[in-house]
Amino acid sequence: MTRAQYDYSSHTLVLTGACGSIGRAIAQRFFDSGANCVLTDLDQDSVSAFADSLDPTGQRVLALALDVTDPAKVDAVMQASHDRFGPIHALVTSAGLYDDAMVADMPDAQWQRAIAINLDSVFYTCRAAIPFMAEQSAIVNIASLAGHRGSRAHAHYAAAKGAVLSFSRSLAVELAPKIRVNAVSPGLIDGPMVQNLLSLTGSHFIDQTPMKRLGQPEEVASAIAFLCSADASFVTATSMHINGGLYIAS
Amino acid sequence: MSGHPDTHTGRVALVTGSGRGIGRAIADRLGLAGAIVAYLDHDPELARQAADEAVKAGRVALGVSADVADAQAVARAVKQVEATLGPIDILVNNAGISPKSGADGKRALTWEMDIDEWQRVVGVNLTGAFICSNAVLPGMVARQRGAIVSTSSVAGKTFCDIVGIHYAATKAGLIGFTKHLAGEVGPYGITVNAVAPGRIDTPLMRGTASAANEAAKQATPMRRFGTPDDVAGTVLYLTSGNASFVTGQTIDVAGGWLMT
């Protein structure tokens, strides 16, 4: 399926969490639209293998290992990206961690890890990228439906994602009009994370979704491609839900 | 994966209030993306001109005239569009009015407003969206595809000193309209969304006091007025295959103003 409606030729994407199912779809979408792609994830071998599959010539991809909770390493990635491809046109923070724990049973370390990976990393990544961002560039942070509504057994994740939403709005005001900043909030998107949830809850969530299906990672990537494009030239400080109507509120 | 076609090529779009302003930009943009566009406007001359220019540019288009608050007129227009262009796959409920009064012609105070004016605004801005959706939905439901986008406004979400209570209430109404209809027709593969423009440079905006407009610009992080094309880009997205899983949403096109 090709939807290369947005032209990102000679643009550069920097992406965290590139090896996740949504991250892969984002990378594919931008690569197909002509962008140079700086792909980062925890494990060098995995991200290198993914980059090779995307561009065997290696001309438009750069694969870097990155622990997004380490600010010095995040800074180094932005420098490396700039050295290779120049200014950044699109920054997408897709790294995240989703695990289960009820608040009553949650150890400090689990809370802190969720906040570090889902929230601190967004701060480190955006801060590090700002000096390298091009004029008329865009940042999209991946939040979650859980960040708006809360989520049973995911208070740590939901709290971090809610903070990503207000962080993004604040950053949008700081960086306007040079850089637009938006968030996307996926609902139930097909992938390992959701399959685990469905195995526990059966058809409940799909029954609750007006469109009666899961979303596909490509549909999240499409929203991000739009938000980074000139078609979204006056869209900043917003959050966009991609959830088939599962949550129709804000 | 079900959803909207990947391109707009050959899809029939009906855009209300498309003789000028934001509606014109939306209709033109859909046409440039390959859609076959019906320009519907209350003013037959504006509708005809817009369609003529699209045809001259090599696109397939039709100008139709109707008052969207008149169900029979809309039914006739929809029949004419579908007979001429084919089944309507995209509906943009954009027609809207924002009457002003007072000595300077730029006020709309609740205690000076007569009920006829209130009812006229509700009729065009809100009931019009119902009438048009009501007219095209049987076909969309039967074909199990379609996209509806309505033009709401930031004025439907917060106090805005340049519009009247009728305008604010109808634009808020369109947000509820969008949420409900999305839930209702989601099972048929139809998406329903809205855009909420901030201060957009249009004839309607220029009808308001310049000091108020300047204040709004200063309250907008992007430090400029939006353009009709800014809004059109978001409508293009919401009616495209890119947005097949986006429904029930109201997307602010406001340069960061309000930030909901």
PDB file of N, CA, C and O in Angstrom, chain B residues 4-5 16 37-38 41 60 67 71 123 140 151 157 164 182 190 205-206 218-219 221-222 228 237 239:
ATOM      1  N   HIS B   4     -11.043   4.648   3.655  1.00  0.00           N
ATOM      2  CA  HIS B   4     -11.211   5.491   2.485  1.00  0.00           C
ATOM      3  C   HIS B   4     -10.206   5.093   1.414  1.00  0.00           C
ATOM      4  O   HIS B   4      -9.130   4.604   1.727  1.00  0.00           O
ATOM      5  N   PRO B   5     -10.548   5.341   0.139  1.00  0.00           N
ATOM      6  CA  PRO B   5      -9.571   5.082  -0.926  1.00  0.00           C
ATOM      7  C   PRO B   5      -8.305   5.909  -0.699  1.00  0.00           C
ATOM      8  O   PRO B   5      -8.336   6.957  -0.056  1.00  0.00           O
ATOM      9  N   THR B  16     -20.392  22.565   0.975  1.00  0.00           N
ATOM     10  CA  THR B  16     -21.387  23.639   1.113  1.00  0.00           C
ATOM     11  C   THR B  16     -20.684  24.937   1.493  1.00  0.00           C
ATOM     12  O   THR B  16     -19.641  24.934   2.143  1.00  0.00           O
ATOM     13  N   VAL B  37     -15.871  17.813  -7.867  1.00  0.00           N
ATOM     14  CA  VAL B  37     -16.390  18.671  -6.797  1.00  0.00           C
ATOM     15  C   VAL B  37     -17.692  19.369  -7.188  1.00  0.00           C
ATOM     16  O   VAL B  37     -17.794  19.971  -8.253  1.00  0.00           O
ATOM     17  N   ALA B  38     -18.661  19.276  -6.285  1.00  0.00           N
ATOM     18  CA  ALA B  38     -19.873  20.083  -6.399  1.00  0.00           C
ATOM     19  C   ALA B  38     -19.733  21.285  -5.477  1.00  0.00           C
ATOM     20  O   ALA B  38     -19.610  21.143  -4.263  1.00  0.00           O
ATOM     21  N   ASP B  41     -23.464  26.722  -3.042  1.00  0.00           N
ATOM     22  CA  ASP B  41     -23.495  27.989  -2.310  1.00  0.00           C
ATOM     23  C   ASP B  41     -24.898  28.566  -2.381  1.00  0.00           C
ATOM     24  O   ASP B  41     -25.654  28.303  -3.324  1.00  0.00           O
ATOM     25  N   VAL B  60     -13.246  18.364 -13.191  1.00  0.00           N
ATOM     26  CA  VAL B  60     -14.678  18.140 -13.335  1.00  0.00           C
ATOM     27  C   VAL B  60     -15.363  18.754 -12.119  1.00  0.00           C
ATOM     28  O   VAL B  60     -15.006  18.442 -10.980  1.00  0.00           O
ATOM     29  N   ASP B  67     -30.100  26.933  -0.296  1.00  0.00           N
ATOM     30  CA  ASP B  67     -30.010  27.363   1.084  1.00  0.00           C
ATOM     31  C   ASP B  67     -29.967  26.077   1.919  1.00  0.00           C
ATOM     32  O   ASP B  67     -30.925  25.293   1.896  1.00  0.00           O
ATOM     33  N   ALA B  71     -34.587  22.058   3.512  1.00  0.00           N
ATOM     34  CA  ALA B  71     -34.414  20.624   3.240  1.00  0.00           C
ATOM     35  C   ALA B  71     -34.801  20.262   1.810  1.00  0.00           C
ATOM     36  O   ALA B  71     -34.139  19.433   1.170  1.00  0.00           O
ATOM     37  N   GLY B 123     -30.311  27.732  11.809  1.00  0.00           N
ATOM     38  CA  GLY B 123     -30.787  27.035  10.608  1.00  0.00           C
ATOM     39  C   GLY B 123     -29.672  26.752   9.623  1.00  0.00           C
ATOM     40  O   GLY B 123     -29.550  25.638   9.096  1.00  0.00           O
ATOM     41  N   MET B 140     -24.286   6.793   1.388  1.00  0.00           N
ATOM     42  CA  MET B 140     -23.016   6.395   2.014  1.00  0.00           C
ATOM     43  C   MET B 140     -23.177   5.090   2.794  1.00  0.00           C
ATOM     44  O   MET B 140     -22.329   4.197   2.725  1.00  0.00           O
ATOM     45  N   THR B 151     -17.220  22.202   9.326  1.00  0.00           N
ATOM     46  CA  THR B 151     -16.408  23.333   9.773  1.00  0.00           C
ATOM     47  C   THR B 151     -17.004  23.890  11.060  1.00  0.00           C
ATOM     48  O   THR B 151     -18.028  24.566  11.044  1.00  0.00           O
ATOM     49  N   LYS B 157     -15.603  26.469  21.181  1.00  0.00           N
ATOM     50  CA  LYS B 157     -14.924  25.841  22.318  1.00  0.00           C
ATOM     51  C   LYS B 157     -14.624  26.820  23.443  1.00  0.00           C
ATOM     52  O   LYS B 157     -14.396  26.410  24.574  1.00  0.00           O
ATOM     53  N   GLY B 164     -21.264  36.211  17.636  1.00  0.00           N
ATOM     54  CA  GLY B 164     -22.453  36.250  18.468  1.00  0.00           C
ATOM     55  C   GLY B 164     -22.725  34.907  19.111  1.00  0.00           C
ATOM     56  O   GLY B 164     -22.130  33.883  18.757  1.00  0.00           O
ATOM     57  N   ALA B 182     -20.372  10.169  14.307  1.00  0.00           N
ATOM     58  CA  ALA B 182     -19.230   9.257  14.140  1.00  0.00           C
ATOM     59  C   ALA B 182     -19.533   7.899  14.773  1.00  0.00           C
ATOM     60  O   ALA B 182     -19.254   6.845  14.184  1.00  0.00           O
ATOM     61  N   ILE B 190     -17.891   4.752   7.627  1.00  0.00           N
ATOM     62  CA  ILE B 190     -17.959   6.187   7.328  1.00  0.00           C
ATOM     63  C   ILE B 190     -17.309   6.950   8.479  1.00  0.00           C
ATOM     64  O   ILE B 190     -17.614   6.688   9.643  1.00  0.00           O
ATOM     65  N   MET B 205     -14.085  37.104   8.416  1.00  0.00           N
ATOM     66  CA  MET B 205     -13.220  37.676   9.459  1.00  0.00           C
ATOM     67  C   MET B 205     -13.071  39.181   9.276  1.00  0.00           C
ATOM     68  O   MET B 205     -13.074  39.940  10.248  1.00  0.00           O
ATOM     69  N   ARG B 206     -12.966  39.624   8.033  1.00  0.00           N
ATOM     70  CA  ARG B 206     -12.738  41.045   7.797  1.00  0.00           C
ATOM     71  C   ARG B 206     -13.971  41.880   8.143  1.00  0.00           C
ATOM     72  O   ARG B 206     -13.887  43.106   8.194  1.00  0.00           O
ATOM     73  N   GLN B 218      -2.185  38.187  18.283  1.00  0.00           N
ATOM     74  CA  GLN B 218      -1.186  38.179  19.357  1.00  0.00           C
ATOM     75  C   GLN B 218      -1.394  37.009  20.318  1.00  0.00           C
ATOM     76  O   GLN B 218      -0.460  36.560  20.970  1.00  0.00           O
ATOM     77  N   ALA B 219      -2.632  36.509  20.397  1.00  0.00           N
ATOM     78  CA  ALA B 219      -2.916  35.366  21.267  1.00  0.00           C
ATOM     79  C   ALA B 219      -2.618  34.041  20.582  1.00  0.00           C
ATOM     80  O   ALA B 219      -2.731  32.977  21.190  1.00  0.00           O
ATOM     81  N   PRO B 221      -0.008  31.530  19.039  1.00  0.00           N
ATOM     82  CA  PRO B 221       1.439  31.294  19.060  1.00  0.00           C
ATOM     83  C   PRO B 221       2.120  31.428  17.694  1.00  0.00           C
ATOM     84  O   PRO B 221       3.249  31.903  17.624  1.00  0.00           O
ATOM     85  N   MET B 222       1.430  31.064  16.614  1.00  0.00           N
ATOM     86  CA  MET B 222       2.055  31.180  15.290  1.00  0.00           C
ATOM     87  C   MET B 222       2.138  32.638  14.814  1.00  0.00           C
ATOM     88  O   MET B 222       2.730  32.914  13.767  1.00  0.00           O
ATOM     89  N   PRO B 228      -7.332  30.308   4.325  1.00  0.00           N
ATOM     90  CA  PRO B 228      -8.262  29.245   3.940  1.00  0.00           C
ATOM     91  C   PRO B 228      -7.537  27.963   3.520  1.00  0.00           C
ATOM     92  O   PRO B 228      -8.004  26.860   3.812  1.00  0.00           O
ATOM     93  N   TYR B 237      -6.719  15.934   4.407  1.00  0.00           N
ATOM     94  CA  TYR B 237      -6.249  14.784   5.199  1.00  0.00           C
ATOM     95  C   TYR B 237      -7.432  13.977   5.735  1.00  0.00           C
ATOM     96  O   TYR B 237      -7.484  12.752   5.601  1.00  0.00           O
ATOM     97  N   THR B 239     -10.349  13.564   4.769  1.00  0.00           N
ATOM     98  CA  THR B 239     -11.170  12.856   3.773  1.00  0.00           C
ATOM     99  C   THR B 239     -10.350  11.844   2.986  1.00  0.00           C
ATOM    100  O   THR B 239     -10.862  11.242   2.047  1.00  0.00           O
TER     101      THR B 239
END
